[in-house]
PDB file of C-alpha atoms in Angstrom:
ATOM      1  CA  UNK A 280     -33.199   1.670 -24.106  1.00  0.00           C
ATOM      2  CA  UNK A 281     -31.059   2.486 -21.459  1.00  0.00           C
ATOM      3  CA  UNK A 282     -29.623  -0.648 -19.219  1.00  0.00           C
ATOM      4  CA  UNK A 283     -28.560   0.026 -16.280  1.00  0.00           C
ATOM      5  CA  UNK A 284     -26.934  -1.878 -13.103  1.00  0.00           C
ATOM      6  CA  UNK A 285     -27.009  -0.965  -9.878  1.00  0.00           C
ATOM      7  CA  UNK A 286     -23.682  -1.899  -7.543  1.00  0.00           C
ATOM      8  CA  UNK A 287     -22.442  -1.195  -3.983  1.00  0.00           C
ATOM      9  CA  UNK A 288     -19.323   0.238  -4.447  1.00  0.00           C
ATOM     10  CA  UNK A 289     -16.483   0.742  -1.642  1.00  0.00           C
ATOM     11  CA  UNK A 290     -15.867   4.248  -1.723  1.00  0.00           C
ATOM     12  CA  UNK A 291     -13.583   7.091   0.322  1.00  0.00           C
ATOM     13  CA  UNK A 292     -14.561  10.528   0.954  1.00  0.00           C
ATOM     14  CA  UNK A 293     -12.055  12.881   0.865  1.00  0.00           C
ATOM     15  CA  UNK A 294     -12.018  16.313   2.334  1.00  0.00           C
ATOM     16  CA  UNK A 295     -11.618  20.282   1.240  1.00  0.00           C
ATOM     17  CA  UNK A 296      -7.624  19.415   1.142  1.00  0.00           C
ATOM     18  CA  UNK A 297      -4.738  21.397  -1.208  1.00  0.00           C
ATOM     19  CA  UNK A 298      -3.629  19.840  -4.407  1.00  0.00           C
ATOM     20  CA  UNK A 299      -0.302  18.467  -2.605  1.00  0.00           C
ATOM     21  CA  UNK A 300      -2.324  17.031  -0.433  1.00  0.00           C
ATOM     22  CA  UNK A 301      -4.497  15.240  -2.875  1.00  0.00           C
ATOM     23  CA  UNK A 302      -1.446  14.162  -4.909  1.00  0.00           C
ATOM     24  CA  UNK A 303       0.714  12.797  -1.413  1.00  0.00           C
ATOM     25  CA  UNK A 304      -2.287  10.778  -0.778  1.00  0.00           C
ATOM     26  CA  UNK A 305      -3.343   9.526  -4.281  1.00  0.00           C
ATOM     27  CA  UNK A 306       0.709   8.472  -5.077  1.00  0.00           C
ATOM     28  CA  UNK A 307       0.798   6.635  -1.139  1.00  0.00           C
ATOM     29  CA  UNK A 308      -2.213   4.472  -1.657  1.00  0.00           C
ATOM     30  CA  UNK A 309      -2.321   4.575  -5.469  1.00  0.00           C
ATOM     31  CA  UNK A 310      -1.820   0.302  -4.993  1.00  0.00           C
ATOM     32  CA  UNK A 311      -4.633   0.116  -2.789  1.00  0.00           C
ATOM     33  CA  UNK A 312      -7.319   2.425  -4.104  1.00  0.00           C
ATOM     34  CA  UNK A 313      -7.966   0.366  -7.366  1.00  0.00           C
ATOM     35  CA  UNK A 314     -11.035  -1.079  -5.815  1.00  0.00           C
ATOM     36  CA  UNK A 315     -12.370   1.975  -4.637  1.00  0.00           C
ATOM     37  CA  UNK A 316     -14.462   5.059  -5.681  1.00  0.00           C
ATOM     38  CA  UNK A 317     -12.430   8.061  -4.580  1.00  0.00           C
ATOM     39  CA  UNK A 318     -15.212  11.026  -3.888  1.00  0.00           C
ATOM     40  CA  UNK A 319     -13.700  14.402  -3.462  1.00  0.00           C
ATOM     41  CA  UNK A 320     -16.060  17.071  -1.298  1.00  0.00           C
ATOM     42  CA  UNK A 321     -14.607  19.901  -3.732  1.00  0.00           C
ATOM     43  CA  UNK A 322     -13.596  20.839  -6.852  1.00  0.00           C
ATOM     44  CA  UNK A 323     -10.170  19.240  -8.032  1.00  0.00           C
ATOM     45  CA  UNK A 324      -7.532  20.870 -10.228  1.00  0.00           C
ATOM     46  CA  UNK A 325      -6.182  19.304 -13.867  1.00  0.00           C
ATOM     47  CA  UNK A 326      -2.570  18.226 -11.959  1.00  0.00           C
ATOM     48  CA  UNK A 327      -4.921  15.730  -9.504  1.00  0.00           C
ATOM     49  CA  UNK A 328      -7.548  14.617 -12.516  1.00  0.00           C
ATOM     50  CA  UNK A 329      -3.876  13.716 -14.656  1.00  0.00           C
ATOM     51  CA  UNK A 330      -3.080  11.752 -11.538  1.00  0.00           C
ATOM     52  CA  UNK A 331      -6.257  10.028 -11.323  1.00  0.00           C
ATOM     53  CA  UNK A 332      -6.120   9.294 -14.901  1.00  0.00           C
ATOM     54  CA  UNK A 333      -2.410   7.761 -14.909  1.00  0.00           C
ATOM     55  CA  UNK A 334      -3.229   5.443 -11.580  1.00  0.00           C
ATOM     56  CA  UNK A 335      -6.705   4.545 -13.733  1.00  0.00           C
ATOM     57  CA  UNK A 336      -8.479   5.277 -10.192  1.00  0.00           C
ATOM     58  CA  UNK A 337     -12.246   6.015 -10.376  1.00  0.00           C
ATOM     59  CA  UNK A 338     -13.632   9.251  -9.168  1.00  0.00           C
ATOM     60  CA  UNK A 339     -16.483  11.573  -8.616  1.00  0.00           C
ATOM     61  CA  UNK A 340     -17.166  15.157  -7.162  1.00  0.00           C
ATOM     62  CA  UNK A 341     -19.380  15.568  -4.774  1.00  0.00           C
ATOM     63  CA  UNK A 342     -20.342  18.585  -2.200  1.00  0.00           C
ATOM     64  CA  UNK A 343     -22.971  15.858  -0.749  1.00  0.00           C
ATOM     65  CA  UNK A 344     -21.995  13.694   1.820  1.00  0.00           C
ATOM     66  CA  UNK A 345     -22.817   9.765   1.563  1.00  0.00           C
ATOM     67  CA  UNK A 346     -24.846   7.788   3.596  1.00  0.00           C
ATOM     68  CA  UNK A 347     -23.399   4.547   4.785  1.00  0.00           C
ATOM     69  CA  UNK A 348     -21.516   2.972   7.536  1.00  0.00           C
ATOM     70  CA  UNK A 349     -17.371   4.212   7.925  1.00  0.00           C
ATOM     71  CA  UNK A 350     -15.335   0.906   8.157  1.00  0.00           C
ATOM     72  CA  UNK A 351     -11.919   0.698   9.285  1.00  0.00           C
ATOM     73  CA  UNK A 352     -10.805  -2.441   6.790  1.00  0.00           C
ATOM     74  CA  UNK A 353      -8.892  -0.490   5.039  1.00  0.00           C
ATOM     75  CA  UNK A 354      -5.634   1.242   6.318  1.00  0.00           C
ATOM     76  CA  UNK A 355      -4.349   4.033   4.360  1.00  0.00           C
ATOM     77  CA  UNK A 356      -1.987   6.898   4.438  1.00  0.00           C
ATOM     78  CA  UNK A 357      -3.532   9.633   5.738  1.00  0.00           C
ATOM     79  CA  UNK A 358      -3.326  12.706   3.292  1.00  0.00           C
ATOM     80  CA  UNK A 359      -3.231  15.677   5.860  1.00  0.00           C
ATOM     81  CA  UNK A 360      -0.304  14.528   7.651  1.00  0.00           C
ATOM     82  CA  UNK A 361       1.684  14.144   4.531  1.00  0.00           C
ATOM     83  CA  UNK A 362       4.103  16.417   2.773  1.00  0.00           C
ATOM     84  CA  UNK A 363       3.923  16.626  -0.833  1.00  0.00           C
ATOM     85  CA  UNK A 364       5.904  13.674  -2.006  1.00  0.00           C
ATOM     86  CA  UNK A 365      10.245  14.047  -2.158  1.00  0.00           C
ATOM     87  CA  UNK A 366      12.135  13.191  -5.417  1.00  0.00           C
ATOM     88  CA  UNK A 367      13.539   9.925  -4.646  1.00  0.00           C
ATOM     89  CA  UNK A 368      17.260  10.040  -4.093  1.00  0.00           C
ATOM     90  CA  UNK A 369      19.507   8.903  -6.141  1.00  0.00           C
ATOM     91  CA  UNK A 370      20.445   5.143  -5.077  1.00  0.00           C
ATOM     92  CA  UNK A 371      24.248   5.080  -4.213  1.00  0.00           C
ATOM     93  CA  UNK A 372      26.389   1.960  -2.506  1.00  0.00           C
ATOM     94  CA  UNK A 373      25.716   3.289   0.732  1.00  0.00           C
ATOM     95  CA  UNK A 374      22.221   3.162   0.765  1.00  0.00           C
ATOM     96  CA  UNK A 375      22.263  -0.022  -1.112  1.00  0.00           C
ATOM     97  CA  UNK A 376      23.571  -1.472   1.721  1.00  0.00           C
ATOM     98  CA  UNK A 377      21.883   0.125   4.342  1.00  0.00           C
ATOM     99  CA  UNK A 378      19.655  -1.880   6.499  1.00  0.00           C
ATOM    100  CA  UNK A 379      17.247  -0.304   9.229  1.00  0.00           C
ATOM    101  CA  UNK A 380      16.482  -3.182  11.925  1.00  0.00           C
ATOM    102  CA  UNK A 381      13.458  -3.169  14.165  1.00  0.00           C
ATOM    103  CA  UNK A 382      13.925  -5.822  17.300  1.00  0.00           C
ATOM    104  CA  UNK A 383      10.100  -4.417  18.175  1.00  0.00           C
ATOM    105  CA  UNK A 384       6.731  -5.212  17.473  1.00  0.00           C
ATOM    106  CA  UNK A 385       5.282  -2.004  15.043  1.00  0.00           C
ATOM    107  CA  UNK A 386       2.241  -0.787  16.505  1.00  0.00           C
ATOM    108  CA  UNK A 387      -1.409  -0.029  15.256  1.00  0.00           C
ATOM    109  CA  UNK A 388      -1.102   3.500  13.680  1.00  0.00           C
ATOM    110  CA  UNK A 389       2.775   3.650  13.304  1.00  0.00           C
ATOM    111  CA  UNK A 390       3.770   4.566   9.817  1.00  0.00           C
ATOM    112  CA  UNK A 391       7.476   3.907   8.024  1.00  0.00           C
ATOM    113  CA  UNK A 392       8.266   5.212   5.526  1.00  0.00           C
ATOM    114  CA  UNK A 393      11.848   4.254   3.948  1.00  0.00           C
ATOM    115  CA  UNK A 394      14.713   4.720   1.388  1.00  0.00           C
ATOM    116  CA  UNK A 395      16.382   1.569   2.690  1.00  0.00           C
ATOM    117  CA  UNK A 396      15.904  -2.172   3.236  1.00  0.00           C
ATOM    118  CA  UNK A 397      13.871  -2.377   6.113  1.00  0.00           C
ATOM    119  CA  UNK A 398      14.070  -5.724   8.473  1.00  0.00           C
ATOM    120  CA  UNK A 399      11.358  -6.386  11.140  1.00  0.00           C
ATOM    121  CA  UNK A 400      12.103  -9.322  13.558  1.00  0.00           C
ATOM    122  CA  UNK A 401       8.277  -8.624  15.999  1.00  0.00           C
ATOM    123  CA  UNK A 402       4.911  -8.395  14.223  1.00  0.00           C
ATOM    124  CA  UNK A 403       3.576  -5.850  12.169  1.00  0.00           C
ATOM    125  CA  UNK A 404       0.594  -5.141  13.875  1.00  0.00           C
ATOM    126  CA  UNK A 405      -2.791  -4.218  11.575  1.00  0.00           C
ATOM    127  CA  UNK A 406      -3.054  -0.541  11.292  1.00  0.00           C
ATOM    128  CA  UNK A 407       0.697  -0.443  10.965  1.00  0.00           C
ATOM    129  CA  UNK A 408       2.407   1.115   7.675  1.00  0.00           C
ATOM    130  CA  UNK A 409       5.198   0.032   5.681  1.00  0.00           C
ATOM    131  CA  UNK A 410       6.733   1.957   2.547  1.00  0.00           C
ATOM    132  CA  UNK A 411      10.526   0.783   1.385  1.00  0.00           C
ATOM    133  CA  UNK A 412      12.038   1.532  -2.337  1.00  0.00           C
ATOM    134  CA  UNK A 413      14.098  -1.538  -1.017  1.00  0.00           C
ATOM    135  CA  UNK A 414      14.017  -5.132   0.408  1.00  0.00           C
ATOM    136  CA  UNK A 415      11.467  -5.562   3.290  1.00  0.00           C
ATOM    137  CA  UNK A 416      11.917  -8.755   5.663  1.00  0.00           C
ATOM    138  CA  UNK A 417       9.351  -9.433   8.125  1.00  0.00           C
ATOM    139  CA  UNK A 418       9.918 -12.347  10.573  1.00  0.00           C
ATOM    140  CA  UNK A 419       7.010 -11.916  12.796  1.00  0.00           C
ATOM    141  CA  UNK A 420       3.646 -12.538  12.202  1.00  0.00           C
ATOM    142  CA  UNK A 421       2.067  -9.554   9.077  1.00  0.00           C
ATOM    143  CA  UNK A 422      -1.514  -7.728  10.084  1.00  0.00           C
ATOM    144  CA  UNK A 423      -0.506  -3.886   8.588  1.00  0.00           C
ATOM    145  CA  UNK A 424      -0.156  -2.822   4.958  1.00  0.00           C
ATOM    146  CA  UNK A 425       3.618  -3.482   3.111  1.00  0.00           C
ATOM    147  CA  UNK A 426       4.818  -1.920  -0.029  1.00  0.00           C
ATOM    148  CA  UNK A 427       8.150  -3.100  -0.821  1.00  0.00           C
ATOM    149  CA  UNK A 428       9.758  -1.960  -3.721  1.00  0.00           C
ATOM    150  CA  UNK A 429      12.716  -3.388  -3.673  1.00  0.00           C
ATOM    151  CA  UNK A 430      14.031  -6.180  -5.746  1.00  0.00           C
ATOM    152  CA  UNK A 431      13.158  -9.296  -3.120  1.00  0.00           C
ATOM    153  CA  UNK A 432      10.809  -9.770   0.130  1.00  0.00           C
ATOM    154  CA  UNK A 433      10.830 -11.642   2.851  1.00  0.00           C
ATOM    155  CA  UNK A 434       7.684 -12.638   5.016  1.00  0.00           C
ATOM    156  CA  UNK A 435       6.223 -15.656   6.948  1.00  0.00           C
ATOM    157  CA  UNK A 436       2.803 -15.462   7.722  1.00  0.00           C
ATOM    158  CA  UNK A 437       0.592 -12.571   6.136  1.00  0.00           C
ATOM    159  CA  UNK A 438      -2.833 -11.692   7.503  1.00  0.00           C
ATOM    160  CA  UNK A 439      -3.522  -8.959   5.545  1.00  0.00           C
ATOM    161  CA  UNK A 440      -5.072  -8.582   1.788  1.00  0.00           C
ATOM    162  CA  UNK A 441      -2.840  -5.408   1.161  1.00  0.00           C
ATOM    163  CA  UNK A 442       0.862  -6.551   0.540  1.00  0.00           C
ATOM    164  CA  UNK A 443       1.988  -4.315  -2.633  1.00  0.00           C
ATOM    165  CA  UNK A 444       5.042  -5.771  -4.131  1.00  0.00           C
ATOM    166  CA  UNK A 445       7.281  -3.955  -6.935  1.00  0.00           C
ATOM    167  CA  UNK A 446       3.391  -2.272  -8.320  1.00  0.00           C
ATOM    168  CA  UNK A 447       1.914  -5.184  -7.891  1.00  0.00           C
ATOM    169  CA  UNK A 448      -0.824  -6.023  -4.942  1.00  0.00           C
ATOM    170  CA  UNK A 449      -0.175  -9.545  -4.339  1.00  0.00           C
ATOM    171  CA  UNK A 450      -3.941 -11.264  -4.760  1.00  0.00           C
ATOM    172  CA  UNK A 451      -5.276 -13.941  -2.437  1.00  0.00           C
ATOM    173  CA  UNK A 452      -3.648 -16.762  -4.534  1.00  0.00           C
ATOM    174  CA  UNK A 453      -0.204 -15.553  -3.507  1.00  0.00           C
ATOM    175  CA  UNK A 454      -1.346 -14.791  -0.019  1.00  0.00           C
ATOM    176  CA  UNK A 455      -2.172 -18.365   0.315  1.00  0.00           C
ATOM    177  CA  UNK A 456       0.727 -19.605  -1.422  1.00  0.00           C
ATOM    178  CA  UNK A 457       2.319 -17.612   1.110  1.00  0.00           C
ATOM    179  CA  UNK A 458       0.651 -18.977   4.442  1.00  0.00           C
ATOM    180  CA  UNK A 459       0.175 -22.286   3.189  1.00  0.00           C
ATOM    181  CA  UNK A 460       2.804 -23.404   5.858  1.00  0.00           C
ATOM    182  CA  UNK A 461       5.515 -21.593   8.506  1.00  0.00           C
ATOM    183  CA  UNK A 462       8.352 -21.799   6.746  1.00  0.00           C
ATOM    184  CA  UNK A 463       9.817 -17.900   5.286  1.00  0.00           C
ATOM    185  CA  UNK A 464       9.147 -16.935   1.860  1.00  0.00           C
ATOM    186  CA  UNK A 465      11.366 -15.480  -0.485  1.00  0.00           C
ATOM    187  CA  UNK A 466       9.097 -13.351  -2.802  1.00  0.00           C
ATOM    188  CA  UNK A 467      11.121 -11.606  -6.206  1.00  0.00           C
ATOM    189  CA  UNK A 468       9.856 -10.668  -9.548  1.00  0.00           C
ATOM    190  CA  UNK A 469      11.446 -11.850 -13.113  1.00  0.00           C
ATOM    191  CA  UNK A 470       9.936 -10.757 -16.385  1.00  0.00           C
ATOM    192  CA  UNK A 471       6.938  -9.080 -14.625  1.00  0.00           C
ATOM    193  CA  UNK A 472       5.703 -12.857 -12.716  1.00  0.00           C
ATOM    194  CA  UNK A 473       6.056 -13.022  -9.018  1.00  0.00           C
ATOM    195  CA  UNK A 474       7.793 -16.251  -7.721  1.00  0.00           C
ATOM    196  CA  UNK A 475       7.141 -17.204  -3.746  1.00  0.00           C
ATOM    197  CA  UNK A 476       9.641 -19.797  -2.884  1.00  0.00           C
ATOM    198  CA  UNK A 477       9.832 -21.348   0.913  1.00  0.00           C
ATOM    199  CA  UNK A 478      13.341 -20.435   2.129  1.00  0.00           C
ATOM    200  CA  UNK A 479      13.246 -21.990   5.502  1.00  0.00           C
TER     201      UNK A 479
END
């Protein structure tokens, strides 16, 4: 006998787009799709189903469109207004030690997207977009999505569930660890376990 469950699923629809496309979307958000059924309106080609398969995403083909409400809880990169992804540079001194500082608040919609360490001193506003392969400091208060890659992170109060840090989306233990009081936390990795320790 066949057993079978039914679930609701959170799901995103994704549009006749070119394989570069696909593959500048599906590397941006691979952190944040995990939960999510990714349903492509056309055919895809065997470069974008390897993708899938390495990121462990879930997927279906589907010329028929869904019925259900769209929601705007989830912020992602958007995959027409990409180009297909660069080969990282090669990290030198200099961009070790270069820091980009932003004195502003980073508005609903705005997208970064950074080789260097990347400091923000307003809020990150939610709709906002932040990609660094180094450190990311945040001193204001956290709505938008953060992947840091880098080797530490700084942040103070995070209300948002999609903080990515070195791979990792941090899980709502470690967002409450993290707004458990004001003080700044110093987030770094050792032997893949994330520490959060209060710095000030």
């Amino acid at each position: 006998m066949l057993r079978t469950r039914q679930k609701q699923v959170r799901c995103f629809e994704l549009g006749v787009a070119s394989s570069e496309q696909y593959l500048t979307f599906i590397h941006k958000n691979a952190l944040l799709l995990q939960d999510y059924l990714l349903l492509f309106r056309a055919p895809i080609d065997s470069e974008v189903l390897g993708i899938l398969q390495h990121y462990q995403l879930a997927y279906s083909v589907s010329a028929k469109e869904l019925k259900g409400r769209p929601s705007d809880q989830v912020v992602v990169y958007e995959a027409l207004d990409l180009a297909p992804p660069p080969k990282p540079p090669t990290p030198t001194k200099t961009m070790i030690d270069r820091v980009q500082i932003f004195e502003r608040n980073i508005r609903s919609g705005e997208e970064i997207d950074s080789a260097f360490s990347l400091v923000f001193l307003g809020n990150i506003n939610h709709g906002a977009k932040i990609y660094s392969d180094q450190n990311i400091s945040v001193y204001g208060r956290c709505e938008g999505i953060i992947i840091c890659m880098g080797v530490c992170m700084i942040i103070r109060n995070v209300h948002s569930s999609h903080i990515a840090f070195q791979g990792e989306v941090l899980d709502p233990a470690k967002l409450a660890r993290i707004n458990e009081n004001t003080k700044l936390k110093l987030i770094t990795k050792n032997d893949d376990m994330i520490t959060i320790k209060d710095i000030l």
